[in-house]
Each structure stands twice: as C-alpha cells, then as structure tokens.
Coordinates of C-alpha atoms and ligand atoms in Angstrom, one line a residue:
M1 CA 137.1 111.2 58.6
S2 CA 137.1 107.5 58.6
I3 CA 134.2 105.5 60.1
L4 CA 136.6 104.4 62.9
S5 CA 137.5 108.1 63.7
K6 CA 133.8 109.1 63.5
I7 CA 133.0 106.5 66.1
K8 CA 135.9 107.5 68.2
D9 CA 134.8 111.1 67.9
F10 CA 131.2 110.1 68.9
F11 CA 132.5 108.2 72.0
A12 CA 134.7 111.2 73.0
R13 CA 131.7 113.7 72.7
K14 CA 129.4 111.3 74.5
S15 CA 131.8 110.9 77.4
V16 CA 132.4 114.6 77.8
A17 CA 128.6 115.4 77.6
K18 CA 127.8 112.7 80.1
A19 CA 130.3 114.1 82.6
G20 CA 127.9 117.0 83.3
G21 CA 129.7 119.7 85.4
G22 CA 132.9 117.5 85.6
E23 CA 134.5 115.4 88.3
K24 CA 135.1 118.2 90.8
A25 CA 131.4 119.2 90.7
I26 CA 130.2 115.7 91.0
E27 CA 132.5 115.1 94.1
K28 CA 130.8 118.3 95.5
Q29 CA 127.4 116.8 94.8
K30 CA 128.4 113.7 96.6
A31 CA 129.9 115.5 99.5
M32 CA 126.4 117.1 100.0
G33 CA 125.0 113.6 100.4
K34 CA 123.4 113.6 97.0
L35 CA 123.7 111.0 94.3
P36 CA 124.8 112.2 90.8
C37 CA 121.9 112.6 88.5
R38 CA 122.8 109.6 86.2
D39 CA 123.2 107.3 89.2
R40 CA 119.7 108.3 90.3
I41 CA 118.2 107.2 87.1
E42 CA 120.0 104.0 87.1
I43 CA 119.0 103.2 90.6
L44 CA 115.4 104.1 90.0
L45 CA 114.9 102.2 86.6
D46 CA 115.0 98.6 85.8
K47 CA 118.6 97.5 85.1
N48 CA 119.9 98.6 81.7
S49 CA 116.5 99.9 80.6
F50 CA 117.3 103.7 80.3
F51 CA 117.4 105.1 76.8
E52 CA 118.7 108.7 76.8
Y53 CA 117.4 111.5 74.5
D54 CA 119.0 114.8 73.5
L55 CA 122.4 114.4 75.1
F56 CA 124.0 116.9 72.7
I57 CA 121.5 119.7 73.2
A58 CA 123.2 123.1 73.6
H59 CA 122.0 126.3 75.1
K60 CA 121.8 129.4 73.0
C61 CA 122.3 132.1 75.6
T62 CA 125.0 134.7 74.7
D63 CA 124.4 137.2 77.6
F64 CA 126.6 137.3 80.7
N65 CA 129.4 135.5 79.0
M66 CA 127.2 132.5 78.7
D67 CA 128.5 131.9 75.2
K68 CA 131.9 130.9 76.7
K69 CA 130.2 128.3 78.8
Q70 CA 129.5 124.7 77.8
L71 CA 126.5 123.4 79.8
Y72 CA 126.6 119.7 79.0
A73 CA 123.2 118.2 78.3
D74 CA 122.0 121.7 79.3
G75 CA 121.8 120.5 82.9
V76 CA 119.1 117.8 82.5
V77 CA 119.2 114.1 81.6
T78 CA 116.0 112.9 79.8
G79 CA 114.8 109.7 78.4
T80 CA 112.7 106.6 78.8
G81 CA 113.0 103.2 80.4
T82 CA 111.1 100.8 82.5
I83 CA 110.1 100.4 86.2
N84 CA 108.6 97.1 87.4
G85 CA 108.7 96.2 83.7
N86 CA 106.4 99.1 82.7
P87 CA 107.5 101.9 80.5
I88 CA 108.1 105.4 82.0
C89 CA 109.4 108.8 80.9
V90 CA 112.0 110.3 83.2
F91 CA 114.1 113.5 83.6
A92 CA 116.7 114.2 86.2
Q93 CA 118.1 117.7 86.6
D94 CA 122.0 117.8 87.0
F95 CA 122.8 120.3 89.8
T96 CA 126.5 120.1 88.8
V97 CA 125.6 122.0 85.5
A98 CA 124.8 125.7 86.5
G99 CA 122.9 124.5 89.6
G100 CA 120.5 122.5 87.5
S101 CA 118.9 125.8 86.5
L102 CA 116.4 125.8 83.7
G103 CA 117.1 127.5 80.4
L104 CA 115.1 127.3 77.3
M105 CA 116.8 124.2 75.8
H106 CA 116.8 122.5 79.2
A107 CA 113.0 123.1 79.3
R108 CA 112.6 121.9 75.6
K109 CA 114.1 118.6 76.6
I110 CA 111.6 118.2 79.3
T111 CA 108.6 119.3 77.2
K112 CA 109.6 116.9 74.5
L113 CA 109.5 114.1 77.1
M114 CA 106.2 115.3 78.5
D115 CA 104.7 115.3 75.0
H116 CA 105.8 111.7 74.7
S117 CA 104.4 110.8 78.1
L118 CA 101.0 112.3 77.3
K119 CA 100.8 110.9 73.7
L120 CA 102.0 107.4 74.5
G121 CA 100.1 107.1 77.8
V122 CA 103.2 106.6 79.9
P123 CA 103.8 107.9 83.5
L124 CA 106.2 110.8 83.9
I125 CA 108.9 111.0 86.7
G126 CA 110.8 114.2 87.2
I127 CA 113.8 114.4 89.5
N128 CA 114.2 118.0 90.5
D129 CA 117.5 119.4 91.7
S130 CA 117.5 122.9 90.4
G131 CA 117.8 126.5 91.4
G132 CA 114.8 127.2 89.1
A133 CA 114.7 129.6 86.1
R134 CA 118.2 130.2 84.7
I135 CA 118.7 133.8 85.6
Q136 CA 121.1 134.6 82.7
E137 CA 118.5 133.5 80.2
G138 CA 115.8 135.9 81.4
V139 CA 112.3 135.6 79.9
N140 CA 113.5 132.6 77.9
S141 CA 113.8 130.5 81.0
L142 CA 110.4 131.8 82.3
A143 CA 109.0 130.7 78.9
G144 CA 110.4 127.3 79.4
Y145 CA 108.8 126.9 82.8
G146 CA 105.5 128.2 81.4
E147 CA 105.6 125.5 78.8
I148 CA 106.3 122.9 81.4
F149 CA 103.4 124.0 83.6
F150 CA 101.1 124.0 80.6
R151 CA 102.0 120.4 79.8
N152 CA 101.7 119.4 83.6
T153 CA 98.2 120.7 83.5
L154 CA 97.4 118.9 80.2
A155 CA 98.7 115.6 81.6
S156 CA 96.9 116.0 84.9
G157 CA 94.4 113.1 85.2
V158 CA 95.7 111.6 81.9
V159 CA 99.1 110.0 83.0
P160 CA 100.4 109.7 86.6
Q161 CA 103.0 112.5 87.2
I162 CA 105.6 111.9 90.0
S163 CA 108.0 114.6 91.2
V164 CA 111.1 113.9 93.2
I165 CA 112.9 116.8 95.0
L166 CA 116.5 115.9 95.5
G167 CA 118.3 119.2 96.2
P168 CA 117.7 122.8 96.8
C169 CA 114.7 123.5 94.4
A170 CA 113.4 127.1 93.9
G171 CA 110.8 128.8 91.7
G172 CA 109.7 126.8 88.8
A173 CA 111.4 123.7 90.2
V174 CA 108.8 123.6 92.9
Y175 CA 105.8 124.9 91.0
S176 CA 106.0 122.2 88.3
P177 CA 106.0 119.5 91.1
A178 CA 103.1 121.2 92.7
L179 CA 101.1 120.6 89.6
T180 CA 102.0 116.9 89.6
D181 CA 100.3 114.1 91.6
F182 CA 102.9 112.9 94.1
V183 CA 105.9 114.7 95.5
F184 CA 108.7 112.7 97.1
V185 CA 111.2 114.2 99.4
V186 CA 114.4 113.0 101.2
D187 CA 115.5 113.9 104.7
K188 CA 118.3 116.6 104.7
I189 CA 118.5 116.6 100.9
S190 CA 115.3 118.0 99.7
K191 CA 114.5 121.8 100.0
M192 CA 111.5 123.4 98.4
F193 CA 110.8 127.2 98.2
I194 CA 109.6 129.9 95.9
T195 CA 112.6 132.0 96.8
G196 CA 115.7 130.9 98.6
P197 CA 117.1 132.3 101.9
E198 CA 119.3 134.8 100.0
V199 CA 116.4 136.4 98.4
I200 CA 114.4 136.5 101.7
K201 CA 117.4 138.2 103.4
T202 CA 117.7 140.8 100.7
V203 CA 113.9 141.5 100.5
L204 CA 112.7 141.0 104.0
G205 CA 116.0 141.2 106.0
E206 CA 115.3 137.9 107.6
E207 CA 117.8 135.1 108.1
I208 CA 116.5 131.6 107.8
S209 CA 118.2 128.3 107.0
M210 CA 117.2 126.4 103.8
E211 CA 116.1 123.5 106.1
D212 CA 113.8 125.6 108.2
L213 CA 112.4 127.4 105.2
G214 CA 111.5 124.4 103.2
G215 CA 113.2 121.1 104.3
A216 CA 111.7 117.6 103.9
S217 CA 109.9 117.8 107.4
V218 CA 108.5 121.2 106.6
H219 CA 106.7 120.0 103.5
T220 CA 105.6 116.6 104.7
E221 CA 104.4 117.8 108.1
I222 CA 103.4 121.5 107.9
S223 CA 102.7 122.7 104.3
G224 CA 101.5 119.4 102.9
N225 CA 103.3 120.1 99.6
A226 CA 105.0 116.7 99.7
H227 CA 103.5 113.3 99.9
F228 CA 106.3 110.8 100.7
F229 CA 109.2 111.2 103.1
A230 CA 112.3 108.9 102.9
K231 CA 115.5 108.8 105.0
D232 CA 117.7 108.5 101.9
E233 CA 117.5 108.5 98.1
Y234 CA 117.6 104.6 98.0
E235 CA 114.5 104.4 100.2
C236 CA 112.9 107.2 98.1
F237 CA 113.3 105.2 94.9
E238 CA 112.0 102.0 96.4
Q239 CA 108.9 104.1 97.5
I240 CA 108.4 105.3 93.9
K241 CA 108.5 101.8 92.6
T242 CA 105.9 100.6 95.2
L243 CA 103.6 103.5 94.4
L244 CA 103.8 102.7 90.6
S245 CA 103.0 99.2 91.3
Y246 CA 99.5 100.3 92.5
L247 CA 98.8 102.6 89.5
P248 CA 97.7 102.2 85.9
Q249 CA 99.9 103.6 83.2
S250 CA 97.2 106.1 82.2
N251 CA 93.6 107.1 82.6
T252 CA 92.5 104.6 79.9
K253 CA 93.8 101.6 81.8
K254 CA 93.1 99.9 85.1
A255 CA 96.0 99.2 87.5
K256 CA 97.3 95.7 87.0
A257 CA 95.8 93.2 89.5
I258 CA 98.1 90.9 91.4
E259 CA 97.6 87.5 93.0
P260 CA 95.0 88.0 95.9
R261 CA 96.2 87.4 99.4
P262 CA 94.3 87.4 102.7
P263 CA 95.2 89.9 105.4
K264 CA 97.7 88.7 107.9
V265 CA 96.3 86.8 110.8
N266 CA 97.7 89.0 113.5
F267 CA 95.2 91.8 112.5
D268 CA 91.8 90.8 113.9
V269 CA 89.1 93.3 112.7
E270 CA 86.7 92.1 115.5
K271 CA 89.1 93.4 118.2
I272 CA 90.2 96.8 117.1
I273 CA 87.3 99.0 118.0
P274 CA 87.4 99.6 121.9
S275 CA 84.2 98.8 123.8
D276 CA 84.2 102.4 125.1
A277 CA 82.8 104.3 122.2
K278 CA 84.8 107.4 123.4
K279 CA 88.2 105.6 123.2
P280 CA 90.3 106.0 120.1
Y281 CA 92.0 103.3 117.9
D282 CA 94.2 103.3 114.9
I283 CA 92.2 103.2 111.7
R284 CA 95.3 101.7 109.9
D285 CA 94.8 98.6 112.1
V286 CA 91.3 98.3 110.5
I287 CA 92.8 98.7 107.0
R288 CA 95.4 96.0 107.7
S289 CA 92.8 93.7 109.0
I290 CA 90.7 94.0 105.8
F291 CA 92.9 94.4 102.8
D292 CA 95.3 92.0 101.0
N293 CA 98.4 91.0 102.9
S294 CA 97.8 93.8 105.3
D295 CA 99.7 96.1 102.9
F296 CA 98.8 99.7 103.0
L297 CA 100.8 102.5 101.1
E298 CA 99.9 105.6 103.0
V299 CA 100.0 108.9 101.2
Q300 CA 100.8 112.1 103.1
E301 CA 101.3 110.1 106.3
R302 CA 102.8 113.0 108.3
W303 CA 100.3 115.8 107.4
A304 CA 96.6 116.2 108.4
S305 CA 96.9 112.8 110.0
N306 CA 93.2 113.1 111.3
I307 CA 92.5 111.5 107.9
V308 CA 94.3 108.6 106.4
V309 CA 94.5 108.1 102.6
G310 CA 96.4 105.6 100.6
F311 CA 96.5 102.5 98.4
A312 CA 95.8 98.9 99.2
R313 CA 94.6 95.8 97.3
L314 CA 91.3 94.1 97.6
H315 CA 91.4 90.5 96.2
G316 CA 94.4 91.6 94.1
E317 CA 92.8 94.9 92.7
T318 CA 94.1 98.4 93.6
V319 CA 91.7 100.4 95.8
G320 CA 92.1 103.9 97.2
I321 CA 91.2 104.2 100.9
V322 CA 90.0 107.2 102.8
G323 CA 89.5 106.7 106.5
N324 CA 88.9 109.0 109.4
Q325 CA 91.6 108.6 112.0
P326 CA 90.1 108.5 115.5
L327 CA 93.6 108.7 117.1
V328 CA 94.0 112.3 115.8
L329 CA 91.4 115.0 116.7
A330 CA 88.9 112.1 116.9
G331 CA 89.1 112.0 113.1
V332 CA 87.3 115.3 112.4
L333 CA 87.4 116.9 109.0
D334 CA 89.1 120.3 109.0
V335 CA 90.8 122.5 106.5
D336 CA 93.8 120.4 105.8
S337 CA 92.3 116.9 106.1
S338 CA 89.5 118.0 103.6
D339 CA 92.2 119.2 101.1
K340 CA 94.1 115.9 101.6
A341 CA 91.1 113.7 101.1
A342 CA 89.6 115.7 98.2
R343 CA 92.8 115.6 96.2
F344 CA 93.3 111.9 96.8
I345 CA 89.7 111.1 95.8
R346 CA 90.1 113.1 92.5
F347 CA 93.4 111.2 91.8
C348 CA 91.7 107.8 92.3
D349 CA 88.7 108.9 90.2
S350 CA 90.9 110.1 87.3
F351 CA 92.8 106.8 87.3
N352 CA 90.0 104.3 87.6
I353 CA 90.8 103.3 91.2
P354 CA 87.7 102.3 93.2
L355 CA 87.3 104.2 96.5
V356 CA 86.8 102.5 99.9
T357 CA 85.7 104.9 102.6
L358 CA 86.0 104.0 106.3
V359 CA 83.9 106.3 108.4
D360 CA 84.3 107.3 112.1
L361 CA 84.1 111.0 112.8
P362 CA 82.2 113.4 114.9
G363 CA 81.9 115.9 112.0
Y364 CA 83.6 119.0 110.8
L365 CA 85.9 120.7 113.4
P366 CA 84.1 123.8 114.8
G367 CA 85.9 127.0 116.0
V368 CA 87.0 130.4 115.0
D369 CA 90.4 129.3 113.5
Q370 CA 88.8 126.8 111.2
E371 CA 86.0 129.2 110.2
H372 CA 88.5 131.9 109.4
A373 CA 90.8 129.5 107.6
G374 CA 87.9 128.7 105.2
V375 CA 86.6 125.3 106.5
I376 CA 83.4 126.0 104.5
R377 CA 85.4 126.3 101.2
H378 CA 87.8 123.6 102.1
G379 CA 85.3 121.2 103.6
A380 CA 83.2 121.6 100.4
K381 CA 86.1 120.0 98.4
V382 CA 85.2 116.7 100.1
L383 CA 81.6 116.9 99.0
Y384 CA 82.5 117.9 95.6
S385 CA 85.2 115.3 95.0
Y386 CA 83.1 112.4 96.3
S387 CA 80.0 113.6 94.3
E388 CA 82.1 114.1 91.1
A389 CA 83.8 110.6 91.4
T390 CA 82.3 107.9 89.2
V391 CA 84.6 105.0 90.1
P392 CA 83.1 102.3 92.3
K393 CA 82.5 103.9 95.7
L394 CA 82.2 101.5 98.8
T395 CA 81.5 102.9 102.3
I396 CA 81.8 101.3 105.6
I397 CA 80.5 103.2 108.7
L398 CA 82.4 101.8 111.7
R399 CA 81.3 104.1 114.5
K400 CA 80.5 107.8 114.6
A401 CA 78.9 109.3 111.4
Y402 CA 77.6 112.6 112.6
G403 CA 76.2 115.6 110.8
G404 CA 78.1 117.0 107.8
G405 CA 80.7 114.3 108.4
Y406 CA 78.1 111.5 107.7
I407 CA 77.1 113.1 104.5
A408 CA 80.7 114.1 103.4
M409 CA 82.3 110.7 103.9
C410 CA 80.9 109.1 100.8
S411 CA 77.3 108.6 102.0
R412 CA 74.7 107.1 99.7
H413 CA 73.5 110.7 99.1
L414 CA 76.9 111.6 97.4
G415 CA 76.6 108.6 95.1
A416 CA 78.1 105.7 97.1
D417 CA 77.3 102.4 95.3
F418 CA 77.3 100.3 98.5
V419 CA 77.1 101.5 102.1
F420 CA 77.6 99.1 105.0
A421 CA 77.5 99.9 108.7
W422 CA 78.8 97.9 111.6
P423 CA 76.5 97.3 114.6
T424 CA 78.7 99.9 116.5
A425 CA 77.8 102.6 114.0
E426 CA 76.2 105.8 115.3
I427 CA 74.5 107.7 112.5
A428 CA 72.9 111.0 113.7
V429 CA 72.9 114.8 113.2
M430 CA 75.3 115.2 116.1
G431 CA 76.8 113.5 119.2
P432 CA 74.3 112.6 122.0
E433 CA 75.7 115.3 124.5
G434 CA 75.4 118.2 122.1
A435 CA 72.0 117.0 120.8
A436 CA 70.5 116.5 124.2
N437 CA 71.6 120.0 125.4
I438 CA 69.8 121.6 122.4
I439 CA 66.7 119.6 122.0
F440 CA 65.9 119.0 125.6
R441 CA 67.2 122.4 126.8
A442 CA 63.9 123.5 128.4
E443 CA 63.4 120.2 130.3
I444 CA 67.1 120.1 131.5
T445 CA 67.1 123.8 132.8
G446 CA 63.6 123.6 134.2
S447 CA 64.4 120.4 136.1
S448 CA 65.1 120.3 139.8
N449 CA 68.2 118.3 139.1
P450 CA 69.5 119.4 135.7
D451 CA 72.6 117.1 135.7
E452 CA 70.5 114.0 136.2
T453 CA 68.0 115.1 133.6
R454 CA 70.8 115.8 131.2
K455 CA 72.2 112.3 131.8
Q456 CA 68.8 110.8 131.2
K457 CA 68.1 112.7 128.0
V458 CA 71.6 111.9 126.7
Q459 CA 70.8 108.2 127.3
E460 CA 67.4 108.5 125.7
Y461 CA 69.1 110.1 122.6
I462 CA 71.8 107.3 122.5
E463 CA 69.2 104.7 122.6
K464 CA 67.1 106.3 119.8
F465 CA 69.7 107.5 117.4
S466 CA 73.3 106.2 118.3
N467 CA 72.9 103.1 116.2
P468 CA 72.7 102.2 112.5
Y469 CA 69.1 101.2 112.5
V470 CA 67.3 104.5 111.8
A471 CA 69.6 104.8 108.7
A472 CA 68.9 101.1 107.9
E473 CA 65.1 101.7 108.3
N474 CA 65.3 104.5 105.8
G475 CA 67.4 102.6 103.3
H476 CA 70.3 104.9 103.6
I477 CA 72.6 102.1 104.2
D478 CA 72.5 98.7 102.4
A479 CA 73.2 96.3 105.3
V480 CA 74.4 96.2 108.8
I481 CA 77.3 93.7 108.9
E482 CA 79.6 92.2 111.4
P483 CA 83.1 93.6 111.2
S484 CA 84.4 90.1 110.2
E485 CA 82.1 90.2 107.1
T486 CA 83.6 93.5 105.9
R487 CA 86.3 92.0 103.6
A488 CA 83.8 89.6 102.0
A489 CA 81.2 92.4 101.6
L490 CA 83.8 94.6 99.9
I491 CA 85.1 92.0 97.6
H492 CA 81.4 91.1 96.6
S493 CA 80.7 94.8 95.9
L494 CA 83.8 95.4 94.0
R495 CA 83.1 92.5 91.8
L496 CA 79.6 93.7 91.1
A497 CA 80.9 97.3 90.3
A498 CA 83.7 96.0 88.0
N499 CA 81.9 97.3 85.0
K500 CA 80.3 100.4 86.5
K501 CA 79.5 103.2 84.1
E502 CA 78.0 106.4 85.1
V503 CA 77.4 109.0 82.5
R504 CA 77.0 112.5 83.6
Q505 CA 75.6 115.7 82.0
F506 CA 78.2 117.1 79.5
K507 CA 80.3 120.0 80.7
K508 CA 83.6 121.5 79.9
H509 CA 84.7 121.0 83.5
G510 CA 83.3 121.8 87.0
I511 CA 84.3 124.5 89.2
P512 CA 85.5 122.8 92.4
P513 CA 85.9 125.0 95.5
F514 CA 89.7 125.3 95.0
Ligands
LIG1 C1 121.4 130.4 87.2 C2 122.0 129.4 89.2 C3 120.6 129.5 89.6 C4 119.7 130.0 88.8 C5 121.8 128.5 91.2 N1 122.6 128.7 90.2 N2 120.6 128.9 90.8 N3 122.4 129.8 88.1 N4 120.2 130.6 87.6 N5 118.4 130.2 89.1 C6 124.0 128.4 90.1 C7 124.8 129.2 91.0 O1 125.2 130.4 90.5 C8 126.1 128.3 91.3 O2 126.9 128.4 90.1 C9 125.5 126.9 91.2 O3 124.3 127.1 90.6 C10 125.3 126.4 92.6 O4 124.5 127.3 93.4 P1 124.9 127.7 94.9 O5 124.1 129.0 95.2 O6 126.3 127.7 95.0 O7 124.2 126.5 95.7 P2 123.5 126.6 97.1 O8 124.2 127.4 98.1 O9 123.3 125.1 97.4 O10 122.1 127.3 96.8 C11 121.2 126.7 95.9 C12 120.0 127.7 95.7 C13 120.6 129.1 95.4 C14 119.2 127.8 97.0 C15 119.1 127.1 94.7 O11 121.5 128.9 94.2 C16 119.5 130.0 95.0 O12 118.8 130.6 95.7 N6 119.4 130.2 93.6 C17 118.4 131.1 93.1 C18 117.0 130.6 93.3 C19 116.0 131.5 92.6 O13 115.5 132.5 93.2 N7 115.7 131.1 91.3 C20 114.8 131.8 90.4 C21 113.4 131.3 90.8 S1 112.3 132.2 89.7 P3 128.5 128.2 90.2 O14 129.0 128.6 88.8 O15 128.9 129.3 91.2 O16 128.7 126.9 90.6 C22 111.6 130.9 88.7 C23 110.6 131.3 87.8 C24 109.4 130.5 87.8 O17 112.0 129.8 88.8 C25 108.3 131.0 88.5 C26 107.2 130.0 88.9 C27 105.9 130.6 89.1

C-alpha cells in the first residue's frame, strides 16, 4: 500500500469509527432532544482542544452474535482537552452504540483515562448516557464497572470528579457518578436509576415512567443524588465551566485566585436581618452582600434547602460557604441538611478551599420522623466533617446559635480559626420559650398567673442569654462585629490563615458516621 493509500485508508477508518451508531441512530438521539456525544465534548471543551484516545478499540465479545456487531469506539469517546484553559480528562458515552452500554473494552478506555487523571492531577469529567453493564458481556462488564468504581474511590479527594447524566442511565452508569463529587442533570433528558421501569415491572409488577422513577427533578429535589439542574445541555455545560473556575486542578493545588471585586451595591448587609428576631430572611442575600461581585454558585440548591452550600470568592480567593437558611424550617439541621453540609465540607477540605460558615439556626430538628430516620447518625456527620477539616475555618454567628446547632456549625470548639458574632447573635442552649418552660417550671406553674410569669421568665432569659456577650466573656468568640465589618473581618482572617498548617495524629483514615 502506498503512503497515500495508507493515509486514505486511515481517514476512511476514522470517519466510520467516529460515526458511532450511524446517521439513523444519531437522528434518533437528536429526536430525543439529546446532543450527539461528540458534539457534547466539543461544546464543553475549549475550541479545538480535544485530543481523542482509543478510537479504534474493539470489543471482544462473541456471545449472542456479538462477534457480528461492530461497536464503533465501543460506545464511548475518551480523551483530554482544556476548559477555561486548564487541562481536563473527559469521556462521553455514545447511546447510539448499543445504548452506551459498558463492556470490558469500553470500561478499559475509561479506566485508562482515570489513571491519567489521577497520575497527572487533572480533573475528570464523565458524560454518562448508558444503559449500564452490557448484558451480553456478562461478568466482564461487571468487572469493567468494578474497575471504574475502584478508581473513582482512589481519585476521591485527589482530583475533582464531575459526572454529567445525559440520558437514561442505569446500574453502574449511576453508581460511578454517585462516587464522584458533583452530578449534573438536565431537565427531561437525565434519568437515573439502579434498574429501569422494565425491570421494575417484571420484578414488582409496578408501572412507572422513567421521569417519575428518576428524572432530573427527582434527583435534585427528593433524593439529593444530583447537585446541579439545568434546563438544557448548553446551560449544563456552562454550569460545569463555572464550577471548574472555582476549583483547583487537584488536592496539591489551590484554586486560582481572580481579580478581587467588591459586592454589588444593591446588597446591603445592614438591612437584611429583620428587626423581629422571629422573622425569616434569605441567607443568600447575606452571602451576596459579603462576597466578591455578589457571585454565589449554589450546590444542591433544590434539595435540603434549610442549609445553603456553595462557592464564592473573598478578595479573589475561592471559599466554600455553609449557611443555615432561615427561610426554610428556620434553618434547622436535619437528616438531609446534615448530609448535604457534611459532604460539602469534606469536599472543600480535600481541595484546600477555606470554609466560611454563617450561623442562624434553632438547633437540630426534633421529632419521631427525624429520630427514626437517624438524625443522630446523620447529624454527627456535621460534627465529624467540621472537626476533621484543617482548611481555614471562619465562622460568623448572625442570629440564633442554639444547642447542638451552635456547636455543630463550626464553633470554636470544633476547631474554627476565627469566630465572629453580630450584635444580633443569640448564643444559648436553647430558645428562650423552651428554656424558660424548663428551668422556671415550678415558678410558672406555682404562680397565680402562669402566663404572665412565663412571659416575665422568657424576658429574663432573653436579657441574660439571647445575646453574644456570654460567649464573648468566655472567649468562645473572638469579636462582636457590626454586620458591615463582616467582609473586612473575613478578608483579614483569610489572609492570616493563608499558610495555615494543622498536623493531626497519624491514622489510616477515620470512620465517619456514614
Ligand atoms: C446491552 C443495552 C443495555 C444494556 C440498553 N441497551 N441497555 N444493551 N446492555 N445494559 C440497548 C438496547 O438493547 C437497545 O439496543 C439500545 O441500547 C437502546 O435501548 P432502548 O431500551 O431501546 O432505549 P430506552 O427505551 O431509551 O431505554 C433505555 C434503558 C433501557 C432505560 C437504559 O434500555 C434499560 O432498562 N436497559 C437495561 C438497564 C439495566 O438494567 N442495565 C443493567 C444494570 S446492572 P437496540 O439494538 O435495540 O438499539 C449494572 C451493573 C453494575 O450496570 C452494578 C452497580 C452496583
């Protein structure tokens, strides 16, 4: 073969392999409102930056007439490129090839990429559009997923791992994302379940649509399995770029700082907390009034919204924010909000992102449902993750900080480096009504006018304890500051903590209350 013919042959092979399941299948993919997998990579990455690996991989399965089937690229496109100018590793499953199902060679393409990501310290993005383990390959496809899960775990806390769900994803195609740091879903397109509706019908005799079983809303609002919701794929890719702009490439780096910008003038921190201590407000307004350019990238916005977590910048540096949300359930900690906060704290700690905690909560949510759902175990995750975190930890107590909630929300006692309180702070074992009813019970019930006595005792308690000064007298907080001083106090503290090093006792790993 002449050189020219060899080159022509190469182009012909390349063009066939890149066509995936062929034109008809690609048209079907588009008709479902989904972008073809190569378009997804092109839109997500910086222009012309994608470098593909393993285009000519071929499956080895001979059962079920599979030897007669060409599965181009084995149903997954893998390679490297850049986003915001920074290197990334990316794979995108191709639903037009055997439903994006994962056979052994498909898995090997992904694990090769994961090994690169881990060794080279580069974030990994997986675009999942797959029916899970390829049924025809039997245990070989299970082996493939096992090898992926193993690497997801090795990479956890070393490089950021991002999963995008862009199709009906079952089995391993959702368990690998569950091991990664952030899961992105798109309205009407994303479906996640361990087993699809057909299996459910066979096994349980129940009929359910894919959307109701595991659509984008289910996983961003009910299960908490997904972290970001987008209306379409384009918005989803923009969200990923924004998220990556806040993150370091790996756990040995710090996120790149950008030009500092003051918050926008329309957010006035002095005017957010209502004068009536029982009235709610939106903690996100406080965040926007303190951090750079009033930008806030909220994580898991639609789930457990009694706590707010996400990324912002303080004088150009990425920080992770955890704040109670008085608008929802008065900002209590419960099973789900504890899980949400604890996981976010551990992510920030792994990737050298300082934590800023904004406190306003009446405590942990009481009640049979919560107790039976394991609020003790789940709530303990917040205690564990804050105590374990060695990144700079800055805490502001805005209003209520009662009981276990006071301790849990990054108090000095869990290792906060700086704790500030606003003059509106109320730091006590519990709210005044509950406290007065217990400690003054005899006086209230023995009184000729119990209601009046209760009111007096509540007032007495408020005057004595519903303020920041008892904590200040005991050194549990560092300073009482005006709300308008908050940004400056945080910037000052963050600068002081820039080289923080905290060495702990050696251990293989801790045993968090999973
Ligand atoms: C082989 C598969 C496949 C699979 C889909 N296909 N899933 N082939 N193995 N797992 C093929 C179909 O045969 C079909 O091929 C094409 O992909 C498109 O699938 P459809 O069913 O036509 O599409 P749709 O109606 O959109 O339904 C998508 C689906 C459904 C919900 C994903 O296909 C489904 O339920 N698949 C099985 C899901 C599953 O139970 N997977 C195993 C999980 S176990 P043709 O040739 O007709 O176009 C697992 C192990 C890991 O993953 C365990 C983790 C702990």
